[in-house]
C-alpha cells in the first residue's frame, strides 16, 4: 500500500465545471441557463443550439468530466490520498447547489474546488467563484451549516497540464505528410474574450494589455513550442489565436480568429497548420465545433493540411497534477513551507484570489477568495 498523503484540513474535492446538454430536449433549457438575464429570445437560442444538434444535442463535456472523475479517483486510490471527489456544474445537472447540499449532508466541512479552467479570467475563475457564492447563499437560506471552501490555484503551467499538450502537438506534427511537416505552423488556440476582460484578468498588478489571460497563454505556448523544438530539432513558427467569439459585434474581443488566421497563413505560403487548443481542458463542444468542424472546413476550402492536437482531458498526468496541487494547498493551509511546481517564466499562481482579481462589470459576491463573504 502507498504511504498516505495528507489532505488535512480538507475532507473533499469538488470538480466544478460548465455543464452541457445530454440530449436534444436539453439544448434550449441549457442555453437559457447559460444566457439567463440577457433577454435572448428562445428562437435565437434555437439558432445557437444548432451547434449542439449537429452532435445529437449532446455536449461531450459531461462524459469528459465523468472520465476525469474516474481518473482522479483512480490516482488518489493508487497514491494513498483519502479524499472523496464530487462534481457540480454551473449550467446543467449535476448542479453546483445540489452537489454542495449533498456534500453538507455527507458531513464535509472543508472543501477544495478544482475548476475546469486553467487560466485567470472573469469567466474562467471569478464567475465560478460567484457561482459558489450564489450556491452558498441558497444553502444558508435553507438553514444549512456551510462548509469552508477554497479553490485550487491556476494550473496552466503545471507540468501535468503542459506535458500532455506537448505530446499532443508532437503526435499531430507526426501525422502530417512528411513533405509539409517541417514547415508546419502551430496555431495555439484559446477562447476569445472581450478585450476589456482580458486587460483586467488576474491580480491588479497583472492588469494591462491582455492582462494575465494573454500572458499565461503566451507562456504556455512558448513552453510547448520550445519543447517541440528540443524533441524534433525543428523550430516551428507559432502564434496565439482565438476562437468561439460571441457577444455584440461592436465590442472588441481578442483576435485573430482561428479561421481568419488559417486564411492568412495560407496566403503567406505556410504548407500546413497544427491547431493546438491550449485554452481548453477537454474536447468539449467549442473544440468539436469551432475547430473540428468550422476551422477544418475553412482549411479544406483553402486546401491547407491541418491537424488538431488533443486537449489534456483525463490524462493520468493531469490527474497526478491535481493530486499534487491538493497536497500542496493542504500543506500551505497547515502552515508548512512548500515549493509549488510550475514551468515557464511566470511561476506558480496565487493560492488565494486577491481583491480586484478578474473583476466583473457589476460587482457580485464571490466565494473562495480574499474578498469572500464566506471566509
GROMACS .gro file of C-alpha atoms in nm:
model
  375
    1UNK     CA    1   0.000   0.000   0.000
    2UNK     CA    2   0.129   0.354  -0.073
    3UNK     CA    3   0.206   0.589   0.212
    4UNK     CA    4  -0.098   0.801   0.294
    5UNK     CA    5  -0.086   1.156   0.161
    6UNK     CA    6  -0.215   1.428   0.391
    7UNK     CA    7  -0.501   1.643   0.262
    8UNK     CA    8  -0.573   1.786   0.607
    9UNK     CA    9  -0.762   2.015   0.669
   10UNK     CA   10  -0.962   1.932   0.356
   11UNK     CA   11  -1.212   1.649   0.357
   12UNK     CA   12  -1.348   1.659  -0.003
   13UNK     CA   13  -1.272   1.778  -0.356
   14UNK     CA   14  -1.536   1.939  -0.578
   15UNK     CA   15  -1.490   1.926  -0.957
   16UNK     CA   16  -1.663   2.244  -1.078
   17UNK     CA   17  -1.743   2.271  -1.448
   18UNK     CA   18  -1.960   2.440  -1.708
   19UNK     CA   19  -2.206   2.161  -1.787
   20UNK     CA   20  -2.374   2.074  -2.114
   21UNK     CA   21  -2.689   1.918  -2.262
   22UNK     CA   22  -2.718   1.542  -2.284
   23UNK     CA   23  -2.995   1.519  -2.543
   24UNK     CA   24  -3.190   1.732  -2.794
   25UNK     CA   25  -3.457   1.830  -2.539
   26UNK     CA   26  -3.187   1.969  -2.310
   27UNK     CA   27  -3.031   2.212  -2.558
   28UNK     CA   28  -3.260   2.516  -2.530
   29UNK     CA   29  -3.309   2.486  -2.149
   30UNK     CA   30  -2.931   2.459  -2.114
   31UNK     CA   31  -2.876   2.769  -2.327
   32UNK     CA   32  -3.141   2.951  -2.123
   33UNK     CA   33  -2.933   2.873  -1.814
   34UNK     CA   34  -2.615   2.997  -1.984
   35UNK     CA   35  -2.772   3.324  -2.101
   36UNK     CA   36  -3.008   3.391  -1.808
   37UNK     CA   37  -3.062   3.762  -1.751
   38UNK     CA   38  -2.956   3.867  -2.101
   39UNK     CA   39  -3.305   3.869  -2.255
   40UNK     CA   40  -3.216   3.650  -2.554
   41UNK     CA   41  -3.529   3.520  -2.735
   42UNK     CA   42  -3.590   3.145  -2.743
   43UNK     CA   43  -3.583   3.147  -3.125
   44UNK     CA   44  -3.231   3.289  -3.116
   45UNK     CA   45  -3.130   3.019  -2.868
   46UNK     CA   46  -3.261   2.755  -3.109
   47UNK     CA   47  -3.035   2.901  -3.378
   48UNK     CA   48  -2.734   2.893  -3.146
   49UNK     CA   49  -2.827   2.539  -3.045
   50UNK     CA   50  -2.767   2.412  -3.398
   51UNK     CA   51  -2.406   2.351  -3.297
   52UNK     CA   52  -2.533   2.101  -3.042
   53UNK     CA   53  -2.798   1.950  -3.270
   54UNK     CA   54  -2.522   1.859  -3.517
   55UNK     CA   55  -2.397   1.624  -3.246
   56UNK     CA   56  -2.734   1.479  -3.147
   57UNK     CA   57  -2.796   1.751  -2.890
   58UNK     CA   58  -2.522   1.610  -2.669
   59UNK     CA   59  -2.225   1.808  -2.543
   60UNK     CA   60  -1.925   1.586  -2.477
   61UNK     CA   61  -1.826   1.783  -2.166
   62UNK     CA   62  -2.028   1.580  -1.915
   63UNK     CA   63  -1.887   1.249  -2.038
   64UNK     CA   64  -1.539   1.400  -2.028
   65UNK     CA   65  -1.593   1.516  -1.671
   66UNK     CA   66  -1.704   1.166  -1.574
   67UNK     CA   67  -1.383   1.032  -1.726
   68UNK     CA   68  -1.182   1.289  -1.530
   69UNK     CA   69  -1.363   1.192  -1.210
   70UNK     CA   70  -1.270   0.828  -1.272
   71UNK     CA   71  -0.907   0.926  -1.338
   72UNK     CA   72  -0.888   1.136  -1.021
   73UNK     CA   73  -1.038   0.865  -0.803
   74UNK     CA   74  -0.807   0.603  -0.951
   75UNK     CA   75  -0.500   0.822  -0.900
   76UNK     CA   76  -0.597   0.914  -0.544
   77UNK     CA   77  -0.655   0.550  -0.453
   78UNK     CA   78  -0.326   0.435  -0.605
   79UNK     CA   79  -0.129   0.706  -0.421
   80UNK     CA   80  -0.295   0.689  -0.082
   81UNK     CA   81  -0.489   1.016  -0.095
   82UNK     CA   82  -0.809   0.958   0.101
   83UNK     CA   83  -1.028   1.233  -0.041
   84UNK     CA   84  -1.378   1.184  -0.186
   85UNK     CA   85  -1.447   1.361  -0.516
   86UNK     CA   86  -1.779   1.527  -0.606
   87UNK     CA   87  -1.893   1.702  -0.924
   88UNK     CA   88  -2.114   2.006  -0.978
   89UNK     CA   89  -2.188   2.224  -1.284
   90UNK     CA   90  -2.268   2.588  -1.345
   91UNK     CA   91  -2.534   2.537  -1.613
   92UNK     CA   92  -2.661   2.177  -1.612
   93UNK     CA   93  -2.706   1.872  -1.394
   94UNK     CA   94  -2.547   1.786  -1.163
   95UNK     CA   95  -2.600   2.145  -1.050
   96UNK     CA   96  -2.350   2.305  -0.814
   97UNK     CA   97  -2.605   2.390  -0.544
   98UNK     CA   98  -2.738   2.033  -0.538
   99UNK     CA   99  -2.386   1.892  -0.513
  100UNK     CA  100  -2.289   2.124  -0.227
  101UNK     CA  101  -2.612   2.028  -0.047
  102UNK     CA  102  -2.512   1.663  -0.086
  103UNK     CA  103  -2.162   1.733   0.044
  104UNK     CA  104  -2.304   1.906   0.352
  105UNK     CA  105  -2.537   1.612   0.414
  106UNK     CA  106  -2.235   1.381   0.392
  107UNK     CA  107  -2.066   1.582   0.666
  108UNK     CA  108  -1.794   1.765   0.472
  109UNK     CA  109  -1.666   2.084   0.635
  110UNK     CA  110  -1.355   2.186   0.432
  111UNK     CA  111  -1.387   2.163   0.055
  112UNK     CA  112  -1.128   2.222  -0.217
  113UNK     CA  113  -1.255   2.318  -0.564
  114UNK     CA  114  -1.097   2.220  -0.896
  115UNK     CA  115  -1.241   2.434  -1.178
  116UNK     CA  116  -1.213   2.305  -1.535
  117UNK     CA  117  -1.039   2.624  -1.642
  118UNK     CA  118  -0.664   2.658  -1.611
  119UNK     CA  119  -0.619   3.031  -1.664
  120UNK     CA  120  -0.709   3.360  -1.498
  121UNK     CA  121  -1.013   3.543  -1.635
  122UNK     CA  122  -1.356   3.651  -1.522
  123UNK     CA  123  -1.538   3.364  -1.695
  124UNK     CA  124  -1.268   3.110  -1.611
  125UNK     CA  125  -1.225   3.194  -1.243
  126UNK     CA  126  -1.422   3.471  -1.078
  127UNK     CA  127  -1.753   3.369  -1.234
  128UNK     CA  128  -1.710   3.021  -1.085
  129UNK     CA  129  -1.639   3.189  -0.751
  130UNK     CA  130  -1.959   3.390  -0.794
  131UNK     CA  131  -2.146   3.066  -0.865
  132UNK     CA  132  -2.007   2.926  -0.540
  133UNK     CA  133  -2.124   3.234  -0.351
  134UNK     CA  134  -2.472   3.208  -0.505
  135UNK     CA  135  -2.495   2.840  -0.409
  136UNK     CA  136  -2.377   2.908  -0.054
  137UNK     CA  137  -2.632   3.190  -0.018
  138UNK     CA  138  -2.909   2.950  -0.120
  139UNK     CA  139  -2.792   2.685   0.126
  140UNK     CA  140  -2.758   2.938   0.407
  141UNK     CA  141  -3.117   3.048   0.340
  142UNK     CA  142  -3.215   2.683   0.383
  143UNK     CA  143  -3.059   2.691   0.729
  144UNK     CA  144  -2.767   2.464   0.645
  145UNK     CA  145  -2.428   2.485   0.816
  146UNK     CA  146  -2.196   2.596   0.536
  147UNK     CA  147  -1.858   2.434   0.466
  148UNK     CA  148  -1.542   2.639   0.423
  149UNK     CA  149  -1.442   2.641   0.056
  150UNK     CA  150  -1.107   2.708  -0.113
  151UNK     CA  151  -1.017   2.691  -0.482
  152UNK     CA  152  -0.703   2.528  -0.621
  153UNK     CA  153  -0.462   2.770  -0.787
  154UNK     CA  154  -0.442   2.816  -1.163
  155UNK     CA  155  -0.262   2.516  -1.310
  156UNK     CA  156  -0.187   2.641  -1.663
  157UNK     CA  157   0.189   2.595  -1.616
  158UNK     CA  158   0.190   2.278  -1.407
  159UNK     CA  159   0.392   2.001  -1.581
  160UNK     CA  160   0.094   1.765  -1.557
  161UNK     CA  161  -0.108   2.006  -1.770
  162UNK     CA  162   0.166   2.112  -2.011
  163UNK     CA  163   0.331   1.777  -2.088
  164UNK     CA  164   0.017   1.608  -2.233
  165UNK     CA  165  -0.028   1.908  -2.465
  166UNK     CA  166   0.334   1.884  -2.580
  167UNK     CA  167   0.276   1.519  -2.668
  168UNK     CA  168  -0.045   1.611  -2.849
  169UNK     CA  169   0.133   1.862  -3.071
  170UNK     CA  170   0.413   1.615  -3.143
  171UNK     CA  171   0.158   1.349  -3.246
  172UNK     CA  172  -0.021   1.598  -3.472
  173UNK     CA  173   0.303   1.702  -3.640
  174UNK     CA  174   0.400   1.338  -3.693
  175UNK     CA  175   0.059   1.277  -3.854
  176UNK     CA  176   0.114   1.543  -4.120
  177UNK     CA  177   0.253   1.439  -4.459
  178UNK     CA  178   0.631   1.435  -4.446
  179UNK     CA  179   0.672   1.694  -4.719
  180UNK     CA  180   0.485   1.964  -4.519
  181UNK     CA  181   0.572   1.858  -4.164
  182UNK     CA  182   0.885   2.062  -4.101
  183UNK     CA  183   0.728   2.380  -4.238
  184UNK     CA  184   0.409   2.344  -4.033
  185UNK     CA  185   0.288   2.642  -3.833
  186UNK     CA  186   0.143   2.590  -3.484
  187UNK     CA  187  -0.173   2.788  -3.403
  188UNK     CA  188  -0.223   2.782  -3.027
  189UNK     CA  189  -0.592   2.849  -2.968
  190UNK     CA  190  -0.798   2.963  -2.673
  191UNK     CA  191  -1.140   3.112  -2.611
  192UNK     CA  192  -1.169   3.473  -2.723
  193UNK     CA  193  -1.295   3.708  -2.452
  194UNK     CA  194  -1.371   4.081  -2.455
  195UNK     CA  195  -1.052   4.288  -2.466
  196UNK     CA  196  -1.167   4.473  -2.155
  197UNK     CA  197  -1.200   4.142  -1.966
  198UNK     CA  198  -0.856   4.029  -2.082
  199UNK     CA  199  -0.696   4.358  -1.978
  200UNK     CA  200  -0.831   4.323  -1.623
  201UNK     CA  201  -0.764   3.950  -1.583
  202UNK     CA  202  -0.553   3.828  -1.293
  203UNK     CA  203  -0.441   4.030  -0.990
  204UNK     CA  204  -0.441   4.409  -1.019
  205UNK     CA  205  -0.064   4.419  -1.076
  206UNK     CA  206  -0.108   4.196  -1.384
  207UNK     CA  207  -0.370   4.421  -1.545
  208UNK     CA  208  -0.280   4.591  -1.870
  209UNK     CA  209  -0.254   4.487  -2.233
  210UNK     CA  210  -0.410   4.139  -2.234
  211UNK     CA  211  -0.368   4.101  -1.860
  212UNK     CA  212  -0.286   3.768  -1.703
  213UNK     CA  213  -0.512   3.584  -1.950
  214UNK     CA  214  -0.299   3.657  -2.256
  215UNK     CA  215   0.028   3.644  -2.064
  216UNK     CA  216  -0.041   3.300  -1.922
  217UNK     CA  217  -0.142   3.158  -2.261
  218UNK     CA  218   0.168   3.303  -2.426
  219UNK     CA  219   0.388   3.144  -2.158
  220UNK     CA  220   0.231   2.802  -2.216
  221UNK     CA  221   0.259   2.839  -2.595
  222UNK     CA  222   0.631   2.920  -2.560
  223UNK     CA  223   0.684   2.619  -2.334
  224UNK     CA  224   0.522   2.386  -2.586
  225UNK     CA  225   0.699   2.539  -2.888
  226UNK     CA  226   1.037   2.513  -2.712
  227UNK     CA  227   0.973   2.151  -2.613
  228UNK     CA  228   0.873   2.065  -2.971
  229UNK     CA  229   1.196   2.224  -3.100
  230UNK     CA  230   1.406   2.033  -2.846
  231UNK     CA  231   1.242   1.699  -2.929
  232UNK     CA  232   1.224   1.732  -3.307
  233UNK     CA  233   1.510   1.966  -3.393
  234UNK     CA  234   1.265   2.184  -3.589
  235UNK     CA  235   1.180   2.540  -3.488
  236UNK     CA  236   0.815   2.570  -3.590
  237UNK     CA  237   0.667   2.921  -3.618
  238UNK     CA  238   0.367   2.976  -3.392
  239UNK     CA  239   0.106   3.228  -3.284
  240UNK     CA  240  -0.161   3.257  -3.015
  241UNK     CA  241  -0.503   3.287  -3.181
  242UNK     CA  242  -0.863   3.283  -3.065
  243UNK     CA  243  -1.191   3.105  -3.124
  244UNK     CA  244  -1.553   3.086  -3.006
  245UNK     CA  245  -1.624   3.458  -3.004
  246UNK     CA  246  -1.976   3.555  -2.901
  247UNK     CA  247  -2.149   3.877  -2.799
  248UNK     CA  248  -2.223   4.206  -2.970
  249UNK     CA  249  -2.007   4.276  -3.278
  250UNK     CA  250  -1.928   4.635  -3.171
  251UNK     CA  251  -1.748   4.517  -2.854
  252UNK     CA  252  -1.376   4.444  -2.917
  253UNK     CA  253  -1.275   4.083  -2.849
  254UNK     CA  254  -0.933   3.920  -2.866
  255UNK     CA  255  -0.817   3.847  -3.222
  256UNK     CA  256  -0.722   3.699  -3.466
  257UNK     CA  257  -0.990   3.437  -3.505
  258UNK     CA  258  -0.863   3.090  -3.598
  259UNK     CA  259  -1.043   3.084  -3.934
  260UNK     CA  260  -0.904   3.424  -4.031
  261UNK     CA  261  -0.562   3.307  -3.915
  262UNK     CA  262  -0.577   2.994  -4.133
  263UNK     CA  263  -0.660   3.208  -4.435
  264UNK     CA  264  -0.375   3.450  -4.358
  265UNK     CA  265  -0.122   3.171  -4.303
  266UNK     CA  266  -0.227   3.001  -4.626
  267UNK     CA  267  -0.186   3.328  -4.816
  268UNK     CA  268   0.162   3.362  -4.664
  269UNK     CA  269   0.261   3.023  -4.808
  270UNK     CA  270   0.254   2.812  -4.492
  271UNK     CA  271   0.228   2.445  -4.605
  272UNK     CA  272   0.036   2.309  -4.302
  273UNK     CA  273  -0.102   2.407  -3.960
  274UNK     CA  274  -0.139   2.227  -3.629
  275UNK     CA  275  -0.422   2.371  -3.420
  276UNK     CA  276  -0.339   2.327  -3.051
  277UNK     CA  277  -0.631   2.416  -2.818
  278UNK     CA  278  -0.424   2.502  -2.512
  279UNK     CA  279  -0.703   2.708  -2.355
  280UNK     CA  280  -0.932   2.408  -2.301
  281UNK     CA  281  -0.910   2.121  -2.054
  282UNK     CA  282  -1.117   1.880  -2.264
  283UNK     CA  283  -1.256   1.827  -2.616
  284UNK     CA  284  -1.592   1.988  -2.541
  285UNK     CA  285  -1.836   2.145  -2.788
  286UNK     CA  286  -1.632   2.456  -2.867
  287UNK     CA  287  -1.340   2.237  -2.964
  288UNK     CA  288  -1.552   1.993  -3.164
  289UNK     CA  289  -1.748   2.260  -3.350
  290UNK     CA  290  -1.520   2.565  -3.374
  291UNK     CA  291  -1.205   2.368  -3.456
  292UNK     CA  292  -1.301   2.021  -3.579
  293UNK     CA  293  -1.599   2.144  -3.782
  294UNK     CA  294  -1.573   2.514  -3.869
  295UNK     CA  295  -1.195   2.565  -3.882
  296UNK     CA  296  -1.139   2.231  -4.054
  297UNK     CA  297  -1.395   2.327  -4.320
  298UNK     CA  298  -1.209   2.654  -4.377
  299UNK     CA  299  -0.880   2.463  -4.413
  300UNK     CA  300  -1.036   2.222  -4.663
  301UNK     CA  301  -1.171   2.517  -4.861
  302UNK     CA  302  -0.818   2.659  -4.874
  303UNK     CA  303  -0.653   2.324  -4.949
  304UNK     CA  304  -0.444   2.366  -4.635
  305UNK     CA  305  -0.343   2.049  -4.446
  306UNK     CA  306  -0.438   2.083  -4.078
  307UNK     CA  307  -0.429   1.866  -3.769
  308UNK     CA  308  -0.587   1.936  -3.433
  309UNK     CA  309  -0.395   1.824  -3.127
  310UNK     CA  310  -0.561   1.673  -2.824
  311UNK     CA  311  -0.658   1.851  -2.505
  312UNK     CA  312  -0.547   1.718  -2.167
  313UNK     CA  313  -0.878   1.554  -2.077
  314UNK     CA  314  -0.841   1.266  -1.833
  315UNK     CA  315  -0.470   1.210  -1.897
  316UNK     CA  316  -0.318   1.035  -1.591
  317UNK     CA  317  -0.053   1.309  -1.571
  318UNK     CA  318  -0.326   1.568  -1.524
  319UNK     CA  319  -0.490   1.359  -1.253
  320UNK     CA  320  -0.149   1.335  -1.084
  321UNK     CA  321  -0.111   1.714  -1.113
  322UNK     CA  322  -0.443   1.764  -0.934
  323UNK     CA  323  -0.326   1.534  -0.655
  324UNK     CA  324  -0.005   1.731  -0.623
  325UNK     CA  325  -0.196   2.061  -0.616
  326UNK     CA  326  -0.422   1.929  -0.340
  327UNK     CA  327  -0.133   1.813  -0.123
  328UNK     CA  328   0.047   2.143  -0.186
  329UNK     CA  329  -0.254   2.356  -0.088
  330UNK     CA  330  -0.325   2.141   0.218
  331UNK     CA  331   0.034   2.188   0.336
  332UNK     CA  332   0.001   2.565   0.290
  333UNK     CA  333  -0.316   2.564   0.499
  334UNK     CA  334  -0.130   2.375   0.773
  335UNK     CA  335   0.136   2.645   0.774
  336UNK     CA  336   0.410   2.439   0.612
  337UNK     CA  337   0.668   2.575   0.369
  338UNK     CA  338   0.616   2.434   0.019
  339UNK     CA  339   0.776   2.479  -0.321
  340UNK     CA  340   0.491   2.496  -0.575
  341UNK     CA  341   0.556   2.317  -0.903
  342UNK     CA  342   0.542   2.537  -1.214
  343UNK     CA  343   0.711   2.564  -1.553
  344UNK     CA  344   0.789   2.873  -1.757
  345UNK     CA  345   0.866   3.233  -1.675
  346UNK     CA  346   0.561   3.327  -1.468
  347UNK     CA  347   0.600   3.093  -1.173
  348UNK     CA  348   0.315   2.946  -0.968
  349UNK     CA  349  -0.012   3.133  -0.940
  350UNK     CA  350  -0.156   3.266  -0.615
  351UNK     CA  351  -0.334   3.028  -0.377
  352UNK     CA  352  -0.597   3.286  -0.284
  353UNK     CA  353  -0.751   3.517  -0.543
  354UNK     CA  354  -0.688   3.874  -0.420
  355UNK     CA  355  -0.940   4.155  -0.415
  356UNK     CA  356  -0.966   4.318  -0.758
  357UNK     CA  357  -0.871   3.995  -0.939
  358UNK     CA  358  -1.064   3.943  -1.266
  359UNK     CA  359  -1.340   4.192  -1.174
  360UNK     CA  360  -1.695   4.165  -1.300
  361UNK     CA  361  -1.869   4.452  -1.482
  362UNK     CA  362  -2.120   4.468  -1.196
  363UNK     CA  363  -1.977   4.370  -0.854
  364UNK     CA  364  -2.116   4.048  -0.710
  365UNK     CA  365  -2.014   3.836  -0.409
  366UNK     CA  366  -1.754   3.571  -0.491
  367UNK     CA  367  -1.652   3.286  -0.260
  368UNK     CA  368  -1.309   3.123  -0.219
  369UNK     CA  369  -1.108   3.445  -0.246
  370UNK     CA  370  -0.970   3.725  -0.033
  371UNK     CA  371  -1.296   3.918  -0.081
  372UNK     CA  372  -1.524   3.624   0.003
  373UNK     CA  373  -1.819   3.694   0.234
  374UNK     CA  374  -1.795   3.330   0.342
  375UNK     CA  375  -1.433   3.336   0.468
   0.00000   0.00000   0.00000
